[in-house]
Structure formats: structure tokens, C-alpha cells
Amino acid sequence: MVTGQTFELTEDEAELYDRQIRLWGLDSQNRLRKSRVLIIGVKGFGAEIAKNIILSGVKSVVLLDDGHLVEEDTCSQFLAPVQAVGSYRAEASLARAQALNPMVAVKADTGKLQEKSDVYFKDFDVVVATECTLSELKRINSICRENNIKFFCGDVYGMFGYLFADLQTHHYAEDVVKLPSGKSDKKAEPVKFTIKETATYVSLAKALSVDWSKSENAKKVNKMDYSYFLMRVLMEFRSKFNRKPDPKHRQADVEKLLSLSKTVLDRLNVPAEKIPLTIFNNLFAEISPVCAIVGGVAAQEVVKAVSQREAPHNNFFFFNPEKCVGFIEKHSSGD
């Protein structure tokens, strides 16, 4: 048995998590082991997040999804077998999810998100929300803030993906390597030490409340990537139609997206040409590699937040579909 302060590992756990313990230490693994995670939405993106979080060794994961598995899901949703089409997505994903790590308690919840009371969320330390409308995201974020729960949300639309994090006031440790002070000798051994840092996060509502009509913000628009504004258009689409753009109705939905883009950008006081028109053809379905990239980043940020090792992203991560690059941006109504 391996021990570290109040942390005790069985021999099986020590063997399974050996690499992680060497990477971030017993205390961080202990925090992970005690963490209860709720993942809302188990399509391709949610499945990727669930896989990585379960493998990290948290205490428990609940998969909340009242939707049924459809054939299109199986293109990116690897936790649910094709034979399960027609059954609840969460239940269909349970066996493979649990098999990833028998030491993590994995459960499926097929209840409706809209019917979950505020009390429901108090049973978790981390909430990761996907496949939600903006009003649902704001509600969940508000509940998480009231109960000191770490909140993440995101989605994948074709070749585009985003992630948002609200960790409120977050404390973490970073390892720093420096040469000894005053030593110019090239053979001097570097010194490694740990520093403690604190980061402050804003709610999703505040992150979406930037006044882009202000001159200083208007100047930023010209230098910014368009991904933040594309996300706003897609959030509007989801809220208005309660779904993602549908490949079966591509042309009609492209027209809807173009119309919404004009409306949203006008409301934000952002030039209509900020978002390239060609991008709207690349926002359909969940593309597996994009789910893997953005889902992997999401799970990585959850692990960093829970383990309190290294600085988590603050506060948006975007994956640009044209450049195929990911990057971080920070936005708040204080800007």
C-alpha cells in the first residue's frame, strides 16, 4: 500500500496510476480520486471527455443524457455500440465507459436536464455541460457558482469546437525550474521549486457580455480570430432551434446560420464580414478528430482544475476549423 498524507493507494491503484503519481504527485491524485464529475450530453464530444476523465482516476462519473442513440452518433460516439441504436445514449455508453477503469464508479442518468433541481448538482465537484442551450448553460453555471462547483461547457460543430471554464477563485501550484541566483557557470544544476498561484474566473454570462461597441474593444475585433463570434452564432442557433445544424438539411440550415450571423453580429456591434461565409458549410455533424482534440483539451483542463496542478485555461479555448489550430482567449464584461 502506498500512502501520502491522508491518501492511501491499494497495490492495484498504485500500479494503475503509477505514471500519473510520478507526474503530479500523491496529493493531486488524491484530489482526483475524491472528485465526482457530472458530464451532460454523451454524443461524440461528451464521450471523448468521459473517456479521458474516467482514465484519470476520479471517484465517480455520471453520464446525464435523455437522448436516444441514432445511427449518426456512431460516427463519433465510440462508447456506444452500433447494436444499441434506439436505446438511451447514456445507458448504451455505460458498459464500455466502465470497462475503461473499473476503479471509477460510472453511472448513467437518462433523466431530463430541464427537470433536474438545483439540489441535483450539489452531489458533484465538477460539471461538464455539452449539448445545452445557452439558457441551460447559464442556469447550470449559476448553480455551480452558488455551490462552489467547477464548471465547464463546450461543444463541437463539424470542424469547429470550443470550451469555456469557470473555476471562480482557483488555487493551483506550478513547478518552476531556474538556475541558482548569481550562478553563471554553465554546469550549475538547475533548481526546481513549486510556487502557488491564484486565478480568478468570471461566469459565462459575464464572458458573453463584452461591450464590443467600446472603442478599445472595437479595436480588438480587428485583431481577433472570428471563433468567439462564430460560437455566439452557434449558441443562438441552438437556443432558437433546440438542435445543432443538421446535415440532412444542410442548405436550409446554412441559410439559417447566415441569417443568424447577421443578426448576432449586428447586435454585438461587430462587422458582418468578421465571420467568413465559407465557414458555415463546415459546421455539420461531430467530426471525430475534432471531438478528440477539443474533448482531450476539456478533460485535461478538468484534471488540472481538480488536481490543482498547473494553470488551467482562463477562460475560452477555441479550435479554428480553417487553420486547424487551438488557442485560448479571455473575455469578460470588464473588458
Coordinates of C-alpha atoms in Angstrom, one line a residue:
M1 CA 0.0 0.0 0.0
V2 CA 1.3 3.5 -0.9
T3 CA 0.5 6.4 1.4
G4 CA 0.7 10.1 1.1
Q5 CA -0.7 12.2 3.9
T6 CA -4.4 11.1 4.1
F7 CA -4.1 9.3 0.8
E8 CA -3.9 5.5 0.6
L9 CA -3.5 3.6 -2.6
T10 CA -4.1 -0.1 -2.9
E11 CA -1.5 -2.1 -4.8
D12 CA -3.8 -2.2 -7.8
E13 CA -4.3 1.6 -7.8
A14 CA -0.6 2.2 -7.3
E15 CA 0.2 0.1 -10.4
L16 CA -2.6 1.7 -12.5
Y17 CA -1.9 5.3 -11.6
D18 CA 1.9 5.0 -11.3
R19 CA 2.7 7.3 -14.2
Q20 CA 0.2 9.9 -13.0
I21 CA 1.5 9.9 -9.5
R22 CA 5.1 10.4 -10.8
L23 CA 3.8 13.3 -12.9
W24 CA 1.8 15.3 -10.4
G25 CA 2.2 13.6 -7.0
L26 CA 0.1 11.7 -4.5
D27 CA -1.8 14.8 -3.3
S28 CA -3.0 15.6 -6.7
Q29 CA -4.0 12.0 -7.4
N30 CA -5.9 12.1 -4.1
R31 CA -7.9 15.1 -5.2
L32 CA -8.8 13.3 -8.4
R33 CA -9.7 10.2 -6.6
K34 CA -12.2 12.1 -4.4
S35 CA -13.8 14.0 -7.3
R36 CA -17.3 13.4 -8.5
V37 CA -17.9 14.5 -12.1
L38 CA -21.1 15.1 -14.0
I39 CA -21.0 15.0 -17.8
I40 CA -24.1 16.3 -19.5
G41 CA -24.5 15.1 -23.1
V42 CA -22.9 11.9 -24.3
K43 CA -22.5 12.3 -28.0
G44 CA -19.1 12.2 -29.6
F45 CA -17.7 15.2 -27.8
G46 CA -19.1 14.1 -24.4
A47 CA -17.8 10.5 -24.9
E48 CA -14.3 11.8 -25.6
I49 CA -14.4 13.9 -22.4
A50 CA -15.8 11.0 -20.4
K51 CA -13.1 8.6 -21.6
N52 CA -10.2 10.8 -20.5
I53 CA -11.7 11.7 -17.2
I54 CA -12.5 8.1 -16.3
L55 CA -9.0 7.1 -17.2
S56 CA -7.5 9.8 -14.9
G57 CA -8.9 8.1 -11.9
V58 CA -11.7 10.3 -10.4
K59 CA -14.1 8.9 -7.8
S60 CA -17.2 8.8 -10.0
V61 CA -18.7 9.9 -13.3
V62 CA -22.3 10.3 -14.1
L63 CA -23.4 10.4 -17.7
L64 CA -26.6 12.5 -18.0
D65 CA -28.4 12.3 -21.3
D66 CA -32.0 11.7 -22.0
G67 CA -31.5 11.3 -25.8
H68 CA -31.6 8.0 -27.8
L69 CA -28.7 6.7 -29.8
V70 CA -29.1 7.3 -33.5
E71 CA -27.1 6.0 -36.4
E72 CA -25.3 9.3 -36.9
D73 CA -24.0 9.2 -33.4
T74 CA -22.0 6.1 -34.1
C75 CA -19.6 8.0 -36.4
S76 CA -18.0 9.7 -33.4
Q77 CA -19.6 8.2 -30.3
F78 CA -17.3 5.2 -29.6
L79 CA -18.7 4.3 -26.2
A80 CA -22.0 3.1 -27.5
P81 CA -22.1 0.0 -29.8
V82 CA -23.9 0.2 -33.2
Q83 CA -26.3 -2.5 -32.0
A84 CA -27.6 -0.1 -29.3
V85 CA -29.1 2.3 -31.8
G86 CA -32.6 3.3 -30.5
S87 CA -31.7 2.8 -26.8
Y88 CA -30.8 5.6 -24.4
R89 CA -27.4 7.0 -25.3
A90 CA -26.2 7.2 -21.6
E91 CA -27.2 3.6 -20.9
A92 CA -25.7 2.4 -24.2
S93 CA -22.4 4.0 -23.2
L94 CA -22.2 2.6 -19.7
A95 CA -20.5 -0.8 -20.3
R96 CA -17.6 0.5 -22.4
A97 CA -17.2 3.5 -20.2
Q98 CA -17.0 1.4 -17.0
A99 CA -14.6 -1.0 -18.7
L100 CA -12.1 1.8 -19.2
N101 CA -11.4 1.9 -15.5
P102 CA -13.2 -0.5 -13.1
M103 CA -11.9 1.6 -10.1
V104 CA -14.2 4.6 -11.1
A105 CA -17.9 4.4 -10.4
V106 CA -19.7 5.2 -13.7
K107 CA -23.4 5.7 -13.8
A108 CA -26.0 6.6 -16.4
D109 CA -28.8 9.0 -15.8
T110 CA -31.5 9.2 -18.5
G111 CA -33.5 11.9 -16.8
K112 CA -34.2 15.2 -18.5
L113 CA -31.8 18.1 -17.7
Q114 CA -34.7 20.5 -17.5
E115 CA -36.3 18.5 -14.7
K116 CA -33.1 18.4 -12.5
S117 CA -33.5 20.6 -9.5
D118 CA -30.7 22.8 -8.2
V119 CA -30.1 20.3 -5.4
Y120 CA -29.2 17.6 -8.0
F121 CA -25.9 19.4 -8.9
K122 CA -24.7 19.6 -5.3
D123 CA -23.7 16.0 -5.5
F124 CA -20.8 16.9 -7.9
D125 CA -17.4 18.6 -7.7
V126 CA -17.2 19.2 -11.4
V127 CA -19.9 19.7 -14.0
V128 CA -19.1 19.5 -17.8
A129 CA -22.0 20.6 -19.9
T130 CA -22.4 19.8 -23.6
E131 CA -25.4 19.7 -26.0
C132 CA -27.1 22.5 -24.0
T133 CA -28.9 25.7 -24.9
L134 CA -27.4 29.0 -23.7
S135 CA -30.1 29.5 -21.1
E136 CA -29.4 26.0 -19.7
L137 CA -25.7 26.7 -19.6
K138 CA -26.2 30.0 -17.7
R139 CA -28.6 28.3 -15.2
I140 CA -26.1 25.4 -14.5
N141 CA -23.2 27.9 -14.2
S142 CA -25.2 29.9 -11.7
I143 CA -25.9 26.8 -9.6
C144 CA -22.2 25.8 -9.7
R145 CA -21.2 29.3 -8.6
E146 CA -23.6 29.2 -5.7
N147 CA -22.2 25.8 -4.6
N148 CA -18.5 26.2 -5.4
I149 CA -18.6 23.6 -8.1
K150 CA -16.2 23.8 -11.0
F151 CA -18.0 24.4 -14.3
F152 CA -17.0 23.6 -17.9
C153 CA -19.1 23.8 -21.0
G154 CA -18.4 23.3 -24.7
D155 CA -19.5 21.8 -28.0
V156 CA -18.3 20.6 -31.3
Y157 CA -19.9 21.7 -34.5
G158 CA -18.4 19.9 -37.5
M159 CA -14.8 21.2 -37.7
F160 CA -15.3 23.9 -35.0
G161 CA -15.2 23.4 -31.3
Y162 CA -15.0 25.5 -28.1
L163 CA -14.6 25.1 -24.4
F164 CA -15.4 27.5 -21.6
A165 CA -14.2 27.3 -17.9
D166 CA -15.4 29.0 -14.8
L167 CA -13.4 27.9 -11.8
Q168 CA -14.4 31.0 -9.8
T169 CA -11.4 31.6 -7.5
H170 CA -8.9 28.8 -8.2
H171 CA -5.7 28.0 -6.4
Y172 CA -3.1 25.9 -8.0
A173 CA 0.6 25.1 -7.9
E174 CA 3.2 25.3 -10.7
D175 CA 6.7 23.9 -10.9
V176 CA 9.4 26.4 -11.9
V177 CA 12.9 25.5 -12.9
K178 CA 15.6 28.2 -12.6
L179 CA 19.4 28.4 -12.4
P180 CA 20.7 29.3 -8.9
S181 CA 20.8 33.0 -8.4
G182 CA 24.1 34.6 -9.3
K183 CA 25.4 31.5 -10.9
S184 CA 26.9 32.0 -14.4
D185 CA 28.6 28.6 -14.5
K186 CA 27.0 26.5 -17.3
K187 CA 27.5 23.4 -15.3
A188 CA 25.4 24.8 -12.4
E189 CA 22.5 22.5 -11.6
P190 CA 19.0 24.0 -12.1
V191 CA 16.8 24.4 -9.1
K192 CA 13.2 23.2 -9.2
F193 CA 10.7 24.7 -6.8
T194 CA 6.9 25.0 -6.6
I195 CA 5.0 28.3 -6.5
K196 CA 1.4 28.7 -5.5
E197 CA -0.8 30.9 -7.7
T198 CA -4.4 32.1 -7.7
A199 CA -6.6 32.8 -10.7
T200 CA -10.0 34.4 -10.9
Y201 CA -12.6 33.4 -13.4
V202 CA -15.9 35.0 -14.5
S203 CA -19.3 33.4 -15.2
L204 CA -20.4 32.5 -18.7
A205 CA -22.9 35.3 -18.6
K206 CA -20.1 37.9 -17.9
A207 CA -17.9 36.3 -20.5
L208 CA -20.6 36.8 -23.1
S209 CA -21.4 40.4 -22.0
V210 CA -18.4 42.2 -23.5
D211 CA -19.5 45.6 -25.0
W212 CA -17.9 45.5 -28.4
S213 CA -19.1 49.0 -29.2
K214 CA -16.5 50.5 -26.9
S215 CA -13.6 51.9 -28.9
E216 CA -11.0 49.8 -27.1
N217 CA -12.9 46.6 -27.7
A218 CA -13.8 47.5 -31.3
K219 CA -10.0 47.7 -32.0
K220 CA -9.6 44.2 -30.6
V221 CA -12.2 42.8 -33.0
N222 CA -9.9 43.5 -36.0
K223 CA -7.1 41.5 -34.4
M224 CA -9.2 38.7 -33.0
D225 CA -9.9 35.4 -34.6
Y226 CA -13.6 35.0 -35.6
S227 CA -14.1 31.9 -33.4
Y228 CA -15.6 33.7 -30.4
F229 CA -18.3 35.3 -32.7
L230 CA -18.9 32.1 -34.5
M231 CA -19.6 30.4 -31.2
R232 CA -22.1 33.2 -30.4
V233 CA -23.9 32.4 -33.7
L234 CA -24.0 28.7 -33.0
M235 CA -25.3 29.3 -29.4
E236 CA -28.1 31.4 -31.0
F237 CA -28.9 28.6 -33.4
R238 CA -29.0 26.0 -30.6
S239 CA -31.3 28.2 -28.5
K240 CA -33.6 29.1 -31.4
F241 CA -34.0 25.6 -32.9
N242 CA -33.0 23.4 -29.9
R243 CA -30.6 21.4 -32.0
K244 CA -27.4 21.6 -34.0
P245 CA -27.2 22.3 -37.7
D246 CA -28.5 19.1 -39.4
P247 CA -26.5 17.5 -42.3
K248 CA -29.8 16.2 -43.7
H249 CA -31.0 19.8 -44.2
R250 CA -27.6 21.4 -45.0
Q251 CA -28.7 24.0 -47.4
A252 CA -31.6 25.2 -45.3
D253 CA -29.5 25.3 -42.2
V254 CA -26.7 27.2 -43.9
E255 CA -29.3 29.8 -44.8
K256 CA -30.5 29.9 -41.2
L257 CA -26.9 30.3 -40.0
L258 CA -26.2 33.1 -42.4
S259 CA -29.3 35.0 -41.3
L260 CA -28.5 34.5 -37.6
S261 CA -24.9 35.6 -38.2
K262 CA -26.1 38.9 -39.5
T263 CA -28.5 39.3 -36.6
V264 CA -26.0 38.3 -33.9
L265 CA -23.1 40.4 -35.2
D266 CA -25.3 43.4 -35.6
R267 CA -26.5 43.0 -32.0
L268 CA -22.9 42.8 -30.9
N269 CA -21.8 45.8 -33.0
V270 CA -19.4 43.7 -34.9
P271 CA -18.9 44.0 -38.7
A272 CA -20.9 41.4 -40.6
E273 CA -17.8 40.3 -42.6
K274 CA -16.0 39.3 -39.4
I275 CA -17.0 35.6 -40.0
P276 CA -16.1 34.2 -43.4
L277 CA -19.2 33.0 -45.2
T278 CA -17.5 29.8 -46.4
I279 CA -17.1 28.6 -42.8
F280 CA -20.8 27.8 -42.4
N281 CA -20.6 24.8 -44.7
N282 CA -18.2 23.2 -42.2
L283 CA -20.4 23.2 -39.1
F284 CA -22.3 20.0 -39.5
A285 CA -22.1 16.7 -37.5
E286 CA -19.4 15.9 -35.0
I287 CA -16.1 15.2 -36.7
S288 CA -14.2 12.6 -34.7
P289 CA -10.7 14.2 -34.9
V290 CA -12.2 17.5 -33.6
C291 CA -14.0 15.7 -30.8
A292 CA -10.7 14.1 -29.9
I293 CA -8.8 17.4 -29.9
V294 CA -11.4 19.5 -28.1
G295 CA -12.6 16.7 -25.8
G296 CA -9.0 15.9 -24.9
V297 CA -8.4 19.5 -24.0
A298 CA -11.6 19.6 -22.0
A299 CA -10.6 16.5 -20.0
Q300 CA -7.1 17.9 -19.5
E301 CA -8.5 21.1 -18.1
V302 CA -10.8 19.2 -15.7
V303 CA -7.8 17.2 -14.5
K304 CA -5.7 20.3 -14.0
A305 CA -8.6 22.1 -12.1
V306 CA -9.2 19.1 -9.8
S307 CA -5.6 18.2 -9.2
Q308 CA -4.7 21.9 -8.7
R309 CA -1.5 21.3 -10.7
E310 CA -0.6 23.8 -13.4
A311 CA -2.7 26.8 -14.7
P312 CA -6.0 25.8 -16.3
H313 CA -7.1 27.8 -19.4
N314 CA -8.8 31.1 -18.5
N315 CA -11.5 31.2 -19.9
F316 CA -12.2 30.1 -23.6
F317 CA -10.5 27.5 -25.8
F318 CA -11.3 27.5 -29.5
F319 CA -10.5 25.2 -32.3
N320 CA -10.4 27.0 -35.6
P321 CA -11.7 24.9 -38.5
E322 CA -9.8 26.7 -41.2
K323 CA -6.4 26.9 -39.6
C324 CA -6.8 23.6 -37.6
V325 CA -5.3 25.2 -34.6
G326 CA -6.4 25.6 -31.0
F327 CA -5.9 28.8 -28.9
I328 CA -7.0 30.5 -25.7
E329 CA -8.9 33.8 -25.3
K330 CA -10.0 35.5 -22.2
H331 CA -13.3 37.5 -22.3
S332 CA -15.4 39.3 -19.6
S333 CA -17.8 42.2 -19.3
G334 CA -15.0 44.1 -17.6
D335 CA -13.2 44.3 -21.0

